[in-house]
Amino acid sequence: MKTDKQTDRQTALRIFFLMALVLVFAATSGGSLLAAPKKLATAKAGDCAACHGADKVLPDGHAPTAAMNGEACLGCHQKGSPLALYTKMPLSHFHQLKGITCQACHTDLNAPQELSTEQCLACHGSFETVAARTANVKPQNPHSSPHGNTYTACDLCHHQHAKSENFCAQCHNFKFVVP
Amino acid sequence: MKEKEKAVSRRDFLKVTGGTAAGIAVTGMAWRPGEAEAAAMPKKWNETFDVVVVGSGFAGLAAAYEAKKAGASVVVLEKMRTPGGNSIINGGVVSAAGSPLEARDGIKDSPELLLKDMLAAGLNLNHLELARLVAYESNNTVQWTINELGVKYKDSLSQEGGHSVPRMYSTYNQSGSAIVTQQLEKLKEIGLIPRTQVLLKRLLRDTDGRVKGVEVREKYVFPRENSGRTKFIKAKKAVVLATGGFGNDVPFRTIQDPRLTADLESTNQPGATGEALREAFRIGCTPVQLSWIQLGPWGSPDEKGMGLNPFFAQLCCAMYGLWVDTQTGKRFVNELADRKIRADAIIRVGNKCIAFTDANGFAIGQKMLGDIMAKLMERGVVKRYDSLAAMAEAYDCPIAPLRETIANFNKAVAAGKDEEWGRYLQKNQRALDTAPYYASRLMPKVHHTMGGVNINVEAQALNVEDDKPIPGLYCAGEVTGGVHGAVRLGSCAVLDCLTFGRIAGRNAVREKAWG
C-alpha cells in the first residue's frame, strides 16, 4: 500500500515530466506551441493531415487535396498567376508533390543527413546551368555571384523545412523573391 | 549548458592551480581584476590538429595553405555560413611595387617608395618592421598569387589615394573573390575545406602560458550567440588567429571611436565583429591603436554596404574626374589623398559631395570595369547628365563656381601640375570638357580597423605582460595592428593579410608539438 507521501512524489514526478515534455515540444517547434508537423515519410504528398493533423494549413473551402499530386495543384495554381504557390509553401512540399520523396534526398531515414550543394545540383544541373535559368533577374543574377560559387550554395537561400531567405540582402538592396 | 561548462572549467582550473591567487602568479594576468583568465584545459579534446586556423579570409586561407603544404594536419574554422569573410567581398586591388606591369608602363616605383607612402598615410604610427616587410614583399606576394594560386588580373594598373604612382593590380572580376576562390580551390586540391558555422568562443591558454587549443561552437548561427554545440579542438602546434576586423561591430567600435555610431554604415560583411579580438586580449594579447578606424570615402548613400560606387568614384573620378562639394561647386580635397583625409574632408564640408567625370573618364571606367559601370547606372548609383548644367541642377550645385573649378583643373592638366591640391595627374589625363557627364553622391562608410593585436615579423602574438611571443599563437590580417599605423592605404590590406598569413602558417608548422 502506498503512503500519501509516495503518491505525492509520484504526482509531482508526473507533473514534472509532463512539463518537461511540453518544454521540449515548444523548443523543437521553434518556440511556438503549435504542433510541429510529423515529417512522415510515408505520407502522400497531398495528404496534409497525415503530418499536420488537425492544424489548419489550407484556406477555408479549399478542395480536398489528399489524393492530389503537383500536377493536380497546377489545375488552379498556375505558374505566374496570383494563385501560384511559389514562396507559399516550404520547398520540401514542392519536392514531395513532384514525387521527390524524403528518401530521395536523405537516403537513410533513420538518420537523415544534411544535404550538400552537390546533391542539389545532381538534379538541378551545374552552377552554370542554374545561373543560366535566372540570367535575366534584376538587378543581379542571384545564381551568378561575383563572390564565387561558395556564395551560391543552395541552402544559403533555399530551405526545405524552414522559410527560405534572401541571403544577398544582408549586404545588398536586392529584393529577390526566394522560393 | 554553456554556463555549466564554464563553471566546471573554472573549478577545474582552481583545482590545478590551487586558487585564484596562484593562478594569477602562474599566468601573470594580474592586469585584469577578477578571476584568473587562463582556461583550464578540457579533460577531453573532441578533435586534434597540428594547426587550428580561425578565420577564412585572405590571411586564414594563406596560413592554412602554407601549413597544409608543409605536411601539417590543419583545420580552418569560419563562423559565418560562407567562407571568405570580408576578403571575398573586397575590391580586388593589390599593390606591387617594382612589378613587371610597372616596368612595361614606364612607372618608376620601388618597395621603398611604397613604404614611404604607407608611413605618410599611417602618420608614422606604423610598426616599421611590419610595414617594411609588407612593402618589400609586395611584388613577390602578387606574383605568388599569380604563379602559385593562379589568380587572374587585368592588364592595366590603377591607383588608390595616397599612392605616389599607379601600382595596383586589379583582379579580373574586380573582387577579392578572384583570390579567395583560388585559395579555396588550392586548399581543396590538398584536401582541406574550411568548416563554416564554427564560432570561436575561447582561446585555451594553459597555465604554462601556451595556447593549446580552442573552444568553439559548432553549427553556430550568426548572430545568435549561444547557438550551436560546444566542442574542444586541440592545436598540437599552434592556433592561427585570422578573424579580421571589427568594422561592423557597433558596440566595440564605438568604445574605440565614439563617433562611429550605428548611424554610420559599414562596407563590411555582417560578421566583421570583434568577439575574437576581445578573446585575444582576454588571454593576454597586446592591444595596438584600436581607435584608428578608417572610413572609405567613396561609399554611396544610394546603395547598401560596400556596393560598387567605390570603383566609379575612384577610377573614373578620383583618377580622371573631380570630387566637388555641391554647396560651393568647388573641390575640397586632393581626390588621391589617403582615405582618412578624404573621408574627413567630406564630413567637414557637410557631407554633400559628389564624384563626377566626363565622357572620357567614363569611357576609361567602362574599359577597365566592364559591366560594373552598367550595373551602377542601372541601380541609379551613378547618373548620366547631358550637360554640366543639368548635372549641377540635379545636385543643387551653383553652376558658375563649378565651371570655374573645371576650368582651373583643365589649366592644371595643360600645365601637367595640380597646383591647387597637388593631385597626381594620370599620364593620359585629358581636359574635362566632353558631355555627357556622370556623377554619384559620396558617403563615407566604416571600412577598416587599423588596430588589433600586437605581432612581430614572425606573426607571433606578443604577450601584454612582457612583449614576448605567446607560445602557440600566431595572428595575421586585420585582427592585428601596426602594419598600417593611422591609415591603411587602399590595396595594402590584401598584401598585409597574404604576407603575414603565409608567415603564420609556415611558422605554425615549425612549432614543437606539445602533446
PDB file of C-alpha atoms in Angstrom, chain A residues 114 138-140 146-148 150-151 155-157 159 165 167 169-174, chain B residues 81-83 85 88-89 173 175 177 181 184 219 269-270 302-305 375 378-379:
ATOM      1  CA  GLU A 114      22.105  17.363 -44.180  1.00  0.00           C
ATOM      2  CA  LYS A 138      17.386  42.151 -61.989  1.00  0.00           C
ATOM      3  CA  PRO A 139      19.348  43.832 -60.565  1.00  0.00           C
ATOM      4  CA  GLN A 140      21.687  40.861 -60.408  1.00  0.00           C
ATOM      5  CA  PRO A 146      30.907  37.830 -58.121  1.00  0.00           C
ATOM      6  CA  HIS A 147      31.856  36.335 -54.755  1.00  0.00           C
ATOM      7  CA  GLY A 148      32.190  32.888 -56.282  1.00  0.00           C
ATOM      8  CA  THR A 150      30.515  29.397 -52.255  1.00  0.00           C
ATOM      9  CA  TYR A 151      28.045  32.293 -52.350  1.00  0.00           C
ATOM     10  CA  ASP A 155      20.822  26.374 -48.814  1.00  0.00           C
ATOM     11  CA  LEU A 156      22.107  29.876 -48.163  1.00  0.00           C
ATOM     12  CA  CYS A 157      18.714  30.966 -49.511  1.00  0.00           C
ATOM     13  CA  HIS A 159      15.476  25.985 -47.237  1.00  0.00           C
ATOM     14  CA  GLU A 165      15.586  33.689 -47.168  1.00  0.00           C
ATOM     15  CA  PHE A 167      20.917  35.828 -48.208  1.00  0.00           C
ATOM     16  CA  ALA A 169      20.056  41.154 -48.651  1.00  0.00           C
ATOM     17  CA  GLN A 170      22.407  41.215 -45.691  1.00  0.00           C
ATOM     18  CA  CYS A 171      24.754  43.384 -47.783  1.00  0.00           C
ATOM     19  CA  HIS A 172      22.716  44.393 -50.855  1.00  0.00           C
ATOM     20  CA  ASN A 173      19.426  46.069 -51.683  1.00  0.00           C
ATOM     21  CA  PHE A 174      18.462  43.185 -53.954  1.00  0.00           C
TER      22      PHE A 174
ATOM     23  CA  ARG B  81      27.775  30.405 -43.391  1.00  0.00           C
ATOM     24  CA  THR B  82      30.155  31.216 -46.231  1.00  0.00           C
ATOM     25  CA  PRO B  83      33.950  31.191 -46.264  1.00  0.00           C
ATOM     26  CA  GLY B  85      34.961  36.905 -44.668  1.00  0.00           C
ATOM     27  CA  ILE B  88      35.610  37.643 -50.641  1.00  0.00           C
ATOM     28  CA  ILE B  89      33.698  40.926 -50.952  1.00  0.00           C
ATOM     29  CA  ASN B 173      36.479  40.440 -61.755  1.00  0.00           C
ATOM     30  CA  SER B 175      36.805  41.458 -56.449  1.00  0.00           C
ATOM     31  CA  SER B 177      36.808  36.710 -54.562  1.00  0.00           C
ATOM     32  CA  THR B 181      38.194  31.301 -54.727  1.00  0.00           C
ATOM     33  CA  LEU B 184      39.790  27.685 -51.646  1.00  0.00           C
ATOM     34  CA  LYS B 219      26.618  24.653 -36.070  1.00  0.00           C
ATOM     35  CA  GLN B 269      30.147  41.886 -44.125  1.00  0.00           C
ATOM     36  CA  PRO B 270      27.888  41.449 -41.069  1.00  0.00           C
ATOM     37  CA  ASP B 302      22.288  55.149 -52.867  1.00  0.00           C
ATOM     38  CA  GLU B 303      23.394  51.563 -52.264  1.00  0.00           C
ATOM     39  CA  LYS B 304      23.929  49.342 -49.258  1.00  0.00           C
ATOM     40  CA  GLY B 305      27.321  48.390 -47.804  1.00  0.00           C
ATOM     41  CA  LYS B 375      25.177  47.994 -63.079  1.00  0.00           C
ATOM     42  CA  GLU B 378      21.023  50.541 -63.720  1.00  0.00           C
ATOM     43  CA  ARG B 379      20.895  50.792 -59.935  1.00  0.00           C
TER      44      ARG B 379
END
